[in-house]
Coordinates of C-alpha atoms in Angstrom, one line a residue:
M29 CA 0.0 0.0 0.0
P30 CA 1.4 3.4 -0.8
D31 CA 2.4 5.6 2.1
E32 CA -0.2 8.2 3.2
H33 CA 0.9 11.7 4.2
P34 CA -1.6 13.6 6.2
T35 CA -1.8 17.3 5.5
H36 CA 0.0 19.2 8.3
G37 CA -0.9 22.8 7.3
G38 CA 2.8 23.8 7.2
D39 CA 4.5 26.6 5.3
A40 CA 3.1 25.7 1.9
A41 CA -0.4 25.4 3.2
I42 CA -0.2 28.7 5.0
S43 CA 1.2 30.4 1.9
R44 CA -1.8 29.0 -0.1
R45 CA -4.2 30.2 2.5
R46 CA -2.7 33.7 2.5
M47 CA -2.9 33.8 -1.3
L48 CA -6.5 32.7 -1.3
Y49 CA -7.8 35.2 1.2
G50 CA -5.9 38.0 -0.6
T51 CA -5.1 41.5 0.3
A52 CA -8.6 42.3 1.7
A53 CA -8.1 39.9 4.6
V54 CA -4.5 40.9 5.2
G55 CA -5.5 44.6 5.2
A56 CA -8.3 43.9 7.7
A57 CA -5.8 42.1 10.0
T58 CA -4.0 45.4 10.5
L59 CA -7.1 46.6 12.4
L60 CA -6.6 44.1 15.2
P61 CA -5.5 45.7 18.4
A62 CA -2.1 44.7 19.5
A63 CA -3.4 43.0 22.6
S64 CA -5.5 40.6 20.4
A65 CA -2.8 39.6 17.9
H66 CA -0.1 39.3 20.6
A67 CA -1.3 38.7 24.1
A68 CA 0.3 40.5 27.0
P69 CA 3.0 38.6 28.7
G70 CA 1.6 36.0 31.0
R71 CA -1.9 36.2 29.5
K72 CA -3.2 33.4 27.3
R73 CA -5.0 34.4 24.2
T74 CA -8.7 33.8 24.6
V75 CA -11.0 31.9 22.1
A76 CA -14.8 31.8 22.2
V77 CA -16.1 28.6 20.5
L78 CA -19.7 29.1 19.6
G79 CA -21.2 25.6 19.5
G80 CA -20.4 22.4 21.4
G81 CA -21.1 19.8 18.6
M82 CA -18.6 17.8 16.7
S83 CA -16.8 20.8 15.1
G84 CA -16.8 22.8 18.3
L85 CA -15.4 20.0 20.5
A86 CA -12.7 19.2 17.8
A87 CA -11.7 22.9 17.7
A88 CA -11.6 23.2 21.5
Q89 CA -9.4 20.1 21.7
E90 CA -6.8 21.4 19.2
L91 CA -6.8 24.9 20.7
V92 CA -6.3 23.9 24.3
E93 CA -3.5 21.6 23.3
R94 CA -1.8 24.7 21.7
G95 CA -2.1 26.8 24.8
F96 CA -5.2 28.9 24.1
D97 CA -7.7 29.8 26.8
V98 CA -11.0 28.3 25.4
T99 CA -14.6 28.7 26.4
V100 CA -17.3 26.7 24.6
F101 CA -20.8 28.1 24.5
E102 CA -23.6 25.6 23.6
R103 CA -27.3 26.3 23.4
K104 CA -28.6 22.8 23.9
A105 CA -26.3 19.8 24.7
L106 CA -22.7 19.0 24.2
G107 CA -22.0 16.5 21.4
G108 CA -24.6 18.0 19.0
K109 CA -26.3 15.6 16.7
A110 CA -23.9 12.8 17.7
R111 CA -24.9 12.8 21.4
S112 CA -27.0 10.2 23.3
I113 CA -30.4 11.6 24.5
P114 CA -31.5 10.0 27.8
V115 CA -35.3 9.3 27.9
E116 CA -36.0 11.1 31.2
G117 CA -37.8 9.2 33.9
T118 CA -37.4 5.7 32.4
G119 CA -34.6 4.5 34.7
K120 CA -36.0 2.5 37.7
G121 CA -34.5 0.6 40.5
G122 CA -31.1 2.4 40.3
R123 CA -30.8 1.8 36.5
K124 CA -29.9 4.6 34.1
D125 CA -32.5 6.1 31.8
L126 CA -33.0 4.4 28.4
Q127 CA -30.8 5.9 25.8
G128 CA -32.3 7.7 22.8
E129 CA -30.4 9.1 19.8
H130 CA -30.6 11.8 17.2
G131 CA -29.3 8.9 15.0
F132 CA -27.0 6.0 15.6
R133 CA -23.3 6.5 15.2
F134 CA -21.7 4.9 12.1
F135 CA -18.0 5.3 11.5
P136 CA -16.9 4.4 7.9
G137 CA -13.4 3.2 7.5
F138 CA -12.4 6.2 5.5
Y139 CA -12.9 8.5 8.5
R140 CA -9.3 9.5 9.6
N141 CA -9.8 12.8 11.5
V142 CA -12.4 11.6 13.9
P143 CA -10.4 8.5 14.9
D144 CA -7.3 10.7 15.4
S145 CA -9.3 12.8 17.9
M146 CA -10.6 9.7 19.6
R147 CA -7.2 8.3 20.2
R148 CA -6.2 11.3 22.2
I149 CA -9.2 11.1 24.6
P150 CA -8.3 8.9 27.6
F151 CA -10.6 6.0 28.6
P152 CA -10.0 3.7 31.5
G153 CA -8.5 0.4 30.4
N154 CA -8.1 1.4 26.8
A155 CA -4.6 1.8 25.3
N156 CA -5.9 4.0 22.5
G157 CA -8.5 6.0 24.4
V158 CA -12.1 6.1 23.2
H159 CA -10.9 4.9 19.8
D160 CA -10.8 1.4 21.3
N161 CA -14.6 1.7 22.0
M162 CA -15.1 1.3 18.2
F163 CA -15.3 -2.2 16.7
P164 CA -15.9 -3.4 13.1
L165 CA -19.3 -4.6 12.0
S166 CA -19.3 -8.2 11.0
S167 CA -21.7 -7.5 8.1
T168 CA -24.3 -5.1 6.9
R169 CA -27.6 -6.4 5.5
I170 CA -29.3 -4.5 2.7
S171 CA -32.9 -5.7 3.0
R172 CA -35.3 -5.9 0.0
N173 CA -39.0 -6.3 0.1
G174 CA -41.3 -8.3 -2.3
G175 CA -39.6 -11.6 -1.5
R176 CA -36.3 -10.7 -3.0
S177 CA -33.0 -11.9 -1.4
D178 CA -31.2 -9.5 0.7
I179 CA -27.7 -8.2 -0.1
I180 CA -25.0 -8.8 2.6
V181 CA -22.0 -6.6 2.6
P182 CA -19.5 -8.5 4.9
E183 CA -16.3 -8.0 6.6
F184 CA -15.1 -11.3 5.2
T185 CA -12.5 -11.8 7.9
A186 CA -13.9 -12.1 11.4
P187 CA -12.7 -9.4 13.9
D188 CA -10.9 -12.0 15.9
G189 CA -8.9 -13.1 12.9
G190 CA -10.9 -16.3 12.6
G191 CA -10.7 -16.3 8.8
L192 CA -13.3 -16.3 6.0
D193 CA -16.9 -17.0 7.0
L194 CA -18.1 -19.3 4.2
G195 CA -21.7 -19.2 5.2
L196 CA -21.7 -15.4 5.1
L197 CA -19.8 -15.5 1.7
T198 CA -22.5 -17.9 0.3
E199 CA -25.3 -15.6 1.4
T200 CA -23.5 -12.6 0.0
L201 CA -22.9 -14.1 -3.4
K202 CA -26.5 -15.3 -3.6
G203 CA -27.9 -11.8 -2.9
L204 CA -25.5 -10.2 -5.3
M205 CA -26.3 -12.6 -8.1
E206 CA -30.0 -12.1 -7.7
Q207 CA -29.6 -8.3 -7.7
A208 CA -27.4 -8.5 -10.8
A209 CA -29.9 -10.8 -12.6
A210 CA -32.6 -8.2 -11.9
L211 CA -30.7 -5.5 -13.8
P212 CA -30.4 -5.6 -17.6
P213 CA -26.8 -6.2 -18.7
D214 CA -26.6 -2.8 -20.4
E215 CA -27.6 -1.1 -17.2
I216 CA -24.9 -2.9 -15.2
A217 CA -22.4 -1.8 -17.9
L218 CA -23.6 1.7 -17.7
F219 CA -23.1 2.0 -13.9
V220 CA -19.6 0.4 -14.1
N221 CA -18.8 3.0 -16.8
R222 CA -20.1 5.9 -14.6
F223 CA -17.9 4.7 -11.7
I224 CA -14.9 4.5 -13.9
V225 CA -15.6 8.0 -15.3
Y226 CA -15.8 9.5 -11.9
A227 CA -12.7 7.6 -10.6
T228 CA -10.6 8.9 -13.5
S229 CA -11.9 12.4 -13.4
S230 CA -9.5 15.2 -12.4
D231 CA -10.2 17.5 -9.5
E232 CA -10.8 20.2 -12.1
R233 CA -13.6 18.2 -13.7
R234 CA -15.1 17.1 -10.4
L235 CA -15.4 20.7 -9.3
G236 CA -16.0 22.3 -12.7
Q237 CA -18.4 19.7 -14.1
W238 CA -19.7 17.1 -11.7
E239 CA -20.4 19.6 -9.0
H240 CA -23.1 21.0 -11.2
V241 CA -24.6 17.7 -12.4
T242 CA -27.2 15.8 -10.3
W243 CA -26.6 12.2 -9.4
W244 CA -29.8 11.2 -11.2
D245 CA -28.6 12.8 -14.4
Y246 CA -25.0 11.5 -14.0
V247 CA -26.1 7.8 -13.7
R248 CA -28.7 8.4 -16.5
A249 CA -31.5 7.0 -14.4
E250 CA -34.3 8.5 -16.4
G251 CA -36.1 5.7 -18.3
K252 CA -34.1 2.9 -16.7
S253 CA -35.5 -0.1 -14.8
E254 CA -37.1 0.4 -11.4
D255 CA -34.3 -1.7 -9.8
Y256 CA -31.6 0.4 -11.4
R257 CA -33.3 3.6 -10.1
A258 CA -33.8 2.0 -6.7
I259 CA -30.3 0.7 -6.2
V260 CA -28.1 3.1 -8.2
A261 CA -30.1 6.4 -7.9
R262 CA -32.1 6.3 -4.7
F263 CA -30.2 4.0 -2.4
L264 CA -26.8 5.5 -3.0
T265 CA -28.2 9.0 -2.2
R266 CA -31.1 8.8 0.2
G267 CA -30.1 5.6 1.9
L268 CA -26.4 6.5 2.4
V269 CA -26.0 10.2 2.6
A270 CA -29.6 11.5 3.1
V271 CA -29.8 13.6 0.0
K272 CA -32.2 13.4 -2.9
E273 CA -30.9 11.9 -6.2
K274 CA -32.4 14.7 -8.3
V275 CA -30.7 17.5 -6.4
A276 CA -27.5 15.9 -5.0
S277 CA -24.1 16.9 -6.4
T278 CA -22.4 14.1 -8.3
R279 CA -19.1 15.4 -7.0
T280 CA -20.2 14.6 -3.4
V281 CA -22.0 11.3 -4.1
G282 CA -19.2 10.0 -6.3
A283 CA -16.5 10.9 -3.7
M284 CA -18.4 9.1 -1.0
G285 CA -18.9 6.0 -3.2
Q286 CA -15.2 5.9 -4.1
A287 CA -14.2 6.3 -0.4
F288 CA -16.4 3.5 0.7
L289 CA -15.1 1.2 -2.0
L290 CA -11.5 2.0 -1.3
S291 CA -11.8 1.6 2.5
G292 CA -13.5 -1.8 1.9
I293 CA -10.3 -3.0 0.3
G294 CA -8.1 -1.4 2.9
L295 CA -7.0 1.8 1.1
G296 CA -7.2 5.1 2.9
A297 CA -8.8 3.5 6.0
D298 CA -8.3 3.8 9.7
G299 CA -10.2 0.5 10.2
G300 CA -12.6 -1.8 8.4
L301 CA -15.4 -0.8 6.0
A302 CA -17.6 0.3 8.9
R303 CA -17.5 0.5 12.7
M304 CA -19.8 1.2 15.6
L305 CA -19.5 2.0 19.3
N306 CA -19.7 -0.6 22.0
A307 CA -21.9 1.6 24.3
P308 CA -24.2 4.6 24.1
T309 CA -22.4 7.5 22.4
N310 CA -22.1 9.7 25.5
E311 CA -20.7 6.8 27.6
A312 CA -18.3 5.6 24.9
W313 CA -17.2 9.0 23.6
I314 CA -18.8 12.3 24.4
D315 CA -18.6 12.3 28.2
P316 CA -15.0 11.2 28.3
W317 CA -14.2 13.9 25.7
V318 CA -15.8 16.7 27.7
R319 CA -14.1 15.4 30.9
H320 CA -10.7 15.4 29.2
L321 CA -11.2 18.9 27.8
R322 CA -12.3 20.2 31.2
D323 CA -9.2 18.7 32.8
R324 CA -7.1 20.6 30.2
G325 CA -8.8 23.8 31.1
V326 CA -11.7 24.2 28.6
R327 CA -14.8 25.9 30.1
F328 CA -18.2 24.8 29.0
E329 CA -21.3 27.0 29.3
V330 CA -24.4 25.1 28.2
G331 CA -27.8 26.7 27.7
Q332 CA -26.2 29.8 26.1
T333 CA -27.3 30.7 22.6
A334 CA -25.1 33.0 20.5
E335 CA -27.5 35.7 19.4
A336 CA -25.3 38.3 17.7
L337 CA -21.7 39.3 17.1
E338 CA -20.8 42.8 18.2
I339 CA -18.5 44.5 15.7
A340 CA -16.0 47.3 16.4
S341 CA -13.0 48.6 14.5
G342 CA -13.4 46.0 11.8
R343 CA -13.4 42.9 14.0
V344 CA -15.6 40.9 16.4
Q345 CA -15.4 42.6 19.8
S346 CA -17.8 40.3 21.6
V347 CA -20.7 37.8 21.3
R348 CA -24.1 38.5 22.7
L349 CA -25.5 35.4 24.5
V350 CA -29.0 34.6 25.7
D351 CA -30.2 31.8 28.0
A352 CA -33.5 30.0 28.1
A353 CA -34.9 32.6 30.5
G354 CA -34.1 35.4 28.1
R355 CA -31.2 36.8 30.1
R356 CA -28.6 38.4 27.9
R357 CA -24.9 39.1 28.4
V358 CA -21.8 39.7 26.3
H359 CA -18.6 37.8 26.2
E360 CA -15.4 39.2 24.9
A361 CA -12.5 37.2 23.4
D362 CA -9.5 37.7 21.2
W363 CA -10.7 35.1 18.7
F364 CA -14.1 33.6 17.8
V365 CA -14.9 30.3 16.1
S366 CA -18.5 29.9 14.9
A367 CA -19.1 26.1 15.2
M368 CA -22.8 26.1 15.0
P369 CA -25.0 24.4 12.3
V370 CA -25.7 26.5 9.2
E371 CA -29.2 27.3 10.2
R372 CA -27.9 28.8 13.5
A373 CA -24.9 30.5 12.0
R374 CA -27.2 32.4 9.6
A375 CA -28.6 34.2 12.7
L376 CA -25.2 35.9 13.2
L377 CA -25.2 37.5 9.7
S378 CA -26.1 41.0 10.7
P379 CA -25.5 43.9 8.3
A380 CA -22.4 44.8 10.3
V381 CA -21.0 41.3 9.8
L382 CA -21.9 41.2 6.1
A383 CA -20.4 44.6 5.5
L384 CA -17.0 43.1 6.5
D385 CA -17.5 39.8 4.7
P386 CA -20.3 40.0 2.1
G387 CA -19.4 36.4 0.9
L388 CA -21.1 35.0 4.1
E389 CA -24.4 36.0 2.6
S390 CA -24.4 32.8 0.6
L391 CA -24.9 30.8 3.7
K392 CA -28.6 31.7 3.3
D393 CA -28.7 29.7 0.1
L394 CA -27.5 26.4 1.6
H395 CA -30.1 23.6 1.8
T396 CA -31.0 21.4 4.7
E397 CA -32.9 18.1 4.9
W398 CA -34.1 15.9 7.7
M399 CA -32.3 12.8 9.0
N400 CA -33.5 12.0 12.6
G401 CA -33.7 9.0 14.9
L402 CA -36.4 6.8 16.3
Q403 CA -35.8 4.1 18.9
F404 CA -37.9 1.0 19.6
F405 CA -37.2 -0.4 23.0
L406 CA -37.9 -4.1 22.9
R407 CA -39.0 -6.7 25.5
R408 CA -36.7 -9.3 23.9
T409 CA -34.1 -9.6 21.2
P410 CA -35.8 -10.5 17.8
D411 CA -34.4 -13.3 15.6
G412 CA -33.2 -12.7 12.1
I413 CA -31.9 -9.1 12.6
P414 CA -28.2 -8.6 12.5
Q415 CA -26.1 -5.7 13.7
E416 CA -27.2 -3.3 11.0
V417 CA -30.0 -3.3 8.4
N418 CA -30.7 -0.9 5.5
F419 CA -34.3 -1.2 4.4
M420 CA -33.5 -0.3 0.8
D421 CA -37.1 -0.3 -0.6
S422 CA -38.7 1.6 2.3
P423 CA -40.3 4.9 1.4
W424 CA -38.7 6.6 4.3
Q425 CA -35.2 5.0 3.6
L426 CA -34.9 3.4 7.0
T427 CA -31.7 2.2 8.4
A428 CA -31.5 0.4 11.8
V429 CA -29.0 -1.2 14.2
L430 CA -29.8 -3.7 17.0
Q431 CA -28.0 -2.4 20.1
S432 CA -27.6 -5.8 21.9
R433 CA -25.4 -6.9 19.0
L434 CA -23.2 -3.8 19.5
W435 CA -23.1 -2.8 23.1
D436 CA -21.1 -4.6 25.7
R437 CA -23.8 -3.7 28.3
D438 CA -26.4 -5.7 30.2
I439 CA -29.3 -3.7 28.8
P440 CA -32.1 -4.9 31.2
G441 CA -29.7 -4.8 34.2
E442 CA -28.4 -1.3 33.5
Y443 CA -31.1 0.7 31.7
G444 CA -34.8 1.4 32.0
D445 CA -37.2 -0.5 34.2
G446 CA -35.7 -4.0 33.8
N447 CA -38.2 -5.0 31.1
V448 CA -36.2 -3.6 28.1
A449 CA -33.9 -6.3 26.7
D450 CA -32.9 -4.5 23.5
C451 CA -33.2 -1.4 21.3
L452 CA -33.8 -1.2 17.6
S453 CA -32.4 2.2 16.7
L454 CA -33.6 3.7 13.4
D455 CA -32.5 6.6 11.2
I456 CA -35.3 8.1 9.0
S457 CA -33.6 9.6 6.0
D458 CA -36.6 10.6 3.8
W459 CA -39.3 12.7 5.5
D460 CA -41.0 13.7 2.2
T461 CA -42.2 10.5 0.6
P462 CA -45.6 9.1 1.6
G463 CA -45.6 5.9 3.7
I464 CA -47.4 2.6 3.3
V465 CA -49.9 2.9 6.3
H466 CA -51.1 6.5 6.5
G467 CA -50.2 7.6 3.0
K468 CA -48.4 10.6 4.3
P469 CA -44.8 11.7 4.5
A470 CA -43.1 11.7 7.9
K471 CA -43.3 15.5 8.1
R472 CA -47.1 15.2 8.1
C473 CA -47.4 12.3 10.6
T474 CA -47.8 12.6 14.3
P475 CA -45.1 11.0 16.5
A476 CA -47.4 8.0 17.0
Q477 CA -48.0 7.7 13.3
I478 CA -44.3 7.9 12.6
A479 CA -43.6 5.0 15.0
E480 CA -46.5 2.9 13.5
E481 CA -45.4 3.7 9.9
A482 CA -41.7 2.9 10.6
W483 CA -42.5 -0.4 12.2
A484 CA -44.7 -1.4 9.3
Q485 CA -42.0 -0.5 6.7
M486 CA -39.5 -2.7 8.5
K487 CA -42.1 -5.6 8.7
D488 CA -42.7 -5.2 4.9
H489 CA -39.0 -6.1 4.4
L490 CA -38.4 -8.6 7.1
E491 CA -41.6 -10.6 7.0
D492 CA -42.3 -11.1 3.3
T493 CA -41.4 -14.8 3.7
G494 CA -44.1 -15.3 6.3
R495 CA -41.8 -15.2 9.3
S496 CA -43.0 -13.0 12.2
V497 CA -39.7 -11.2 12.9
L498 CA -41.4 -8.2 14.5
P499 CA -44.5 -9.3 16.4
G500 CA -46.5 -6.5 18.0
D501 CA -45.9 -7.6 21.6
L502 CA -42.2 -7.0 21.1
V503 CA -42.4 -3.3 21.6
H504 CA -42.0 -2.0 25.2
S505 CA -41.9 1.7 24.2
W506 CA -40.5 4.0 21.5
F507 CA -38.7 7.4 21.5
L508 CA -38.6 9.9 18.7
D509 CA -35.8 12.4 18.5
P510 CA -37.0 15.4 20.5
A511 CA -35.7 17.7 17.8
I512 CA -38.9 16.7 15.9
S513 CA -42.0 18.6 17.3
W514 CA -45.6 18.2 16.1
D515 CA -47.6 21.4 15.4
R516 CA -51.2 20.3 15.8
S517 CA -52.6 23.5 14.2
A518 CA -50.4 23.3 11.1
G519 CA -50.7 19.5 10.9
R520 CA -47.0 19.0 10.3
N521 CA -43.7 18.6 12.2
A522 CA -40.8 21.1 12.7
N523 CA -37.2 20.0 13.1
D524 CA -34.8 21.8 15.4
E525 CA -31.8 19.9 14.1
P526 CA -31.9 19.5 10.3
L527 CA -28.8 18.4 8.3
M528 CA -27.0 20.4 5.6
V529 CA -27.0 18.5 2.3
N530 CA -24.8 19.0 -0.8
T531 CA -27.0 20.1 -3.7
V532 CA -25.6 20.9 -7.1
G533 CA -23.5 24.1 -7.1
S534 CA -23.4 24.4 -3.3
W535 CA -19.6 24.2 -3.0
A536 CA -19.3 27.9 -4.1
K537 CA -21.8 29.0 -1.4
R538 CA -20.0 27.3 1.4
P539 CA -17.6 29.4 3.5
H540 CA -13.9 29.0 4.0
P541 CA -12.7 28.4 7.6
R542 CA -11.1 31.8 7.6
T543 CA -13.4 34.7 7.0
R544 CA -12.6 38.3 5.9
I545 CA -13.2 39.3 9.5
P546 CA -9.7 38.9 11.0
N547 CA -10.7 37.2 14.3
L548 CA -13.7 35.2 13.1
F549 CA -13.4 31.6 11.9
M550 CA -16.0 29.1 10.6
A551 CA -16.4 25.5 11.6
G552 CA -19.3 23.1 11.0
D553 CA -20.3 20.4 8.6
Y554 CA -21.3 23.0 6.0
V555 CA -17.8 24.6 5.8
R556 CA -15.6 23.6 2.8
T557 CA -13.7 20.4 3.7
G558 CA -12.1 17.6 1.8
V559 CA -14.7 15.0 2.9
D560 CA -17.3 17.3 1.4
L561 CA -20.3 15.9 3.2
A562 CA -22.3 16.8 6.4
T563 CA -20.8 14.1 8.6
M564 CA -19.0 13.8 11.9
E565 CA -15.8 13.5 9.8
G566 CA -16.6 16.7 7.9
A567 CA -17.4 18.6 11.1
N568 CA -14.2 17.4 12.8
E569 CA -12.1 18.3 9.7
S570 CA -13.7 21.8 9.7
G571 CA -12.8 22.3 13.3
R572 CA -9.2 21.4 12.6
A573 CA -9.2 23.7 9.5
A574 CA -10.6 26.6 11.6
V575 CA -7.8 26.2 14.2
N576 CA -5.2 26.1 11.5
A577 CA -6.6 29.4 10.1
L578 CA -6.6 30.9 13.6
L579 CA -3.0 29.8 14.2
D580 CA -2.0 31.4 10.9
A581 CA -3.8 34.7 11.7
A582 CA -2.3 34.7 15.2
D583 CA 1.2 34.1 14.0
S584 CA 1.3 31.2 16.5
P585 CA 4.5 29.1 16.7
A586 CA 2.3 26.1 17.6
E587 CA 2.4 23.0 15.4
P588 CA -0.5 23.1 12.8
V589 CA -3.2 20.6 13.2
R590 CA -3.0 17.4 11.0
V591 CA -5.8 17.1 8.5
W592 CA -6.3 13.9 6.6
P593 CA -7.7 14.2 3.1
L594 CA -9.7 11.4 1.4
Y595 CA -7.4 8.8 -0.1
Q596 CA -6.8 9.1 -3.8
P597 CA -5.2 6.0 -5.5
P598 CA -1.8 7.1 -7.0
E599 CA -2.3 4.5 -9.7
L600 CA -4.9 6.8 -11.3
D601 CA -2.8 10.0 -11.3
G602 CA -1.8 9.6 -14.9
L603 CA -5.4 9.2 -16.1
K604 CA -6.4 12.2 -14.0
E605 CA -3.6 14.4 -15.4
L606 CA -4.9 13.4 -18.9
D607 CA -8.4 14.2 -17.9
A608 CA -7.4 17.6 -16.6
R609 CA -6.0 18.5 -20.0
R610 CA -9.1 17.2 -21.7
F611 CA -11.3 19.3 -19.3
R612 CA -9.3 22.5 -20.0
E613 CA -9.8 21.8 -23.8
G614 CA -13.5 21.3 -23.3
R615 CA -13.4 17.6 -24.1
P616 CA -15.2 14.8 -22.1
N617 CA -13.5 12.3 -19.9
L618 CA -11.7 9.6 -21.9
F619 CA -14.2 6.9 -20.7
D620 CA -17.3 9.1 -20.9
T621 CA -18.4 7.6 -24.2
M622 CA -21.5 5.5 -23.5

């Protein structure tokens, strides 16, 4: 395997950044008071991190390790969309509350930045910190309805090194052969061609052409068979990255598909194809992270919403904060990192802010979709459900994990009232397509209807052979992500925590980590990153990039933060160089001939 070299953000990277931001940013930097750019002797330079989700925690970790005085302000709960959500009042007899989730945590092997942060968070008994709380999935089941065989995507070698699982291999080949037989040969050839075209496309073409083409158009789904559209168009977008195939950027979907494939064969991967946590997210990761940062000196103020940035002398002087009771105060700092989701960051775009950086106006054009969790707490563990299942043909593009097959916990002994033996944790990725029970999209269903509909869509996949995998008496209770709230008068739901999605042309509208305001930096899953998708990895990478931009602006002698790019096979460099020339000449990719 070729050696991989993480980006260190050294002299070359700093020179590129300075060239990109241009004379406007350099000129604005001269407005900084001397006390901000160079702290008085004995005084640490202060940083206010606005947001305690993935990007904010990553930024705080890198800043405090480099000697900055860091305060994190969070309106809701530390950990953001990745956190566990205790179901209040469900713990009885000394047990902890049942654990809900915004959505279950899934760590593809191509994640490199998140695992690096995890290794540096101590955890009792773990040599590699909370990183050791991740473990590889033995397999992922892609479930079909209508009596069709499921597709099994395995880790062919068992985690304990036990060798190839022939039974799993047999089931995998059976499912793949059946799916292949369902597709006409010309459609299989078409998709293979589209993958080759993307893999051999230069960065110039990916940004200049594929960024502006929808995935639906790229894979030429119009007029193709229903199976082709279901597998190639819908599943690879709605099922994997929660975007719609007719608006999703080919640049983003193609990059994720390539990264998954390469990590599956061990290229550019920190671990196997996919990993999960061995406990609720807060126990396995978030709580140890917060404790570690507190021990290093980071202060956390939860329940504080960043309401406005106060501008003076061409820079941010302070942030105005408001708590749940409506009490307001201001907090001054030398540097500010906005690490809030895009819909929250927009609230900071006052005329004074936009006057200093008009480019931030484009944040208002970025698009969000819904991807939220629903947990079914079960009286017993059902048969026939593995660790992870993707219900490929479900209208709501459901994905689920069975917690007993993941957690090293005694669920009935440690959580709830003692009658909950398991949890089937779902992600609902499509909130706009009508369901099979009520004929309404999830956005128009009450919480009870959402639970009823999701259960029915799973049964539609799992019980088409007549087996009763999900009998009605299995359910003890259910819990819908509290970010979803039902408005009875409007007859629809609202979502307090949507997800930014990559639509065609959205790259140009996303901000750089360094703004034209000399002491304001942007982090969040919507900021421009190499992973180019709203994920934990993208959020973590953006926090690292924001810190590197801050170090540059502060003339800090500290070591820049490592940033791992997505792996690109060097074997394709020659074809990509050829493609770059063809793109500049206005010619198609060499393989784009079908």
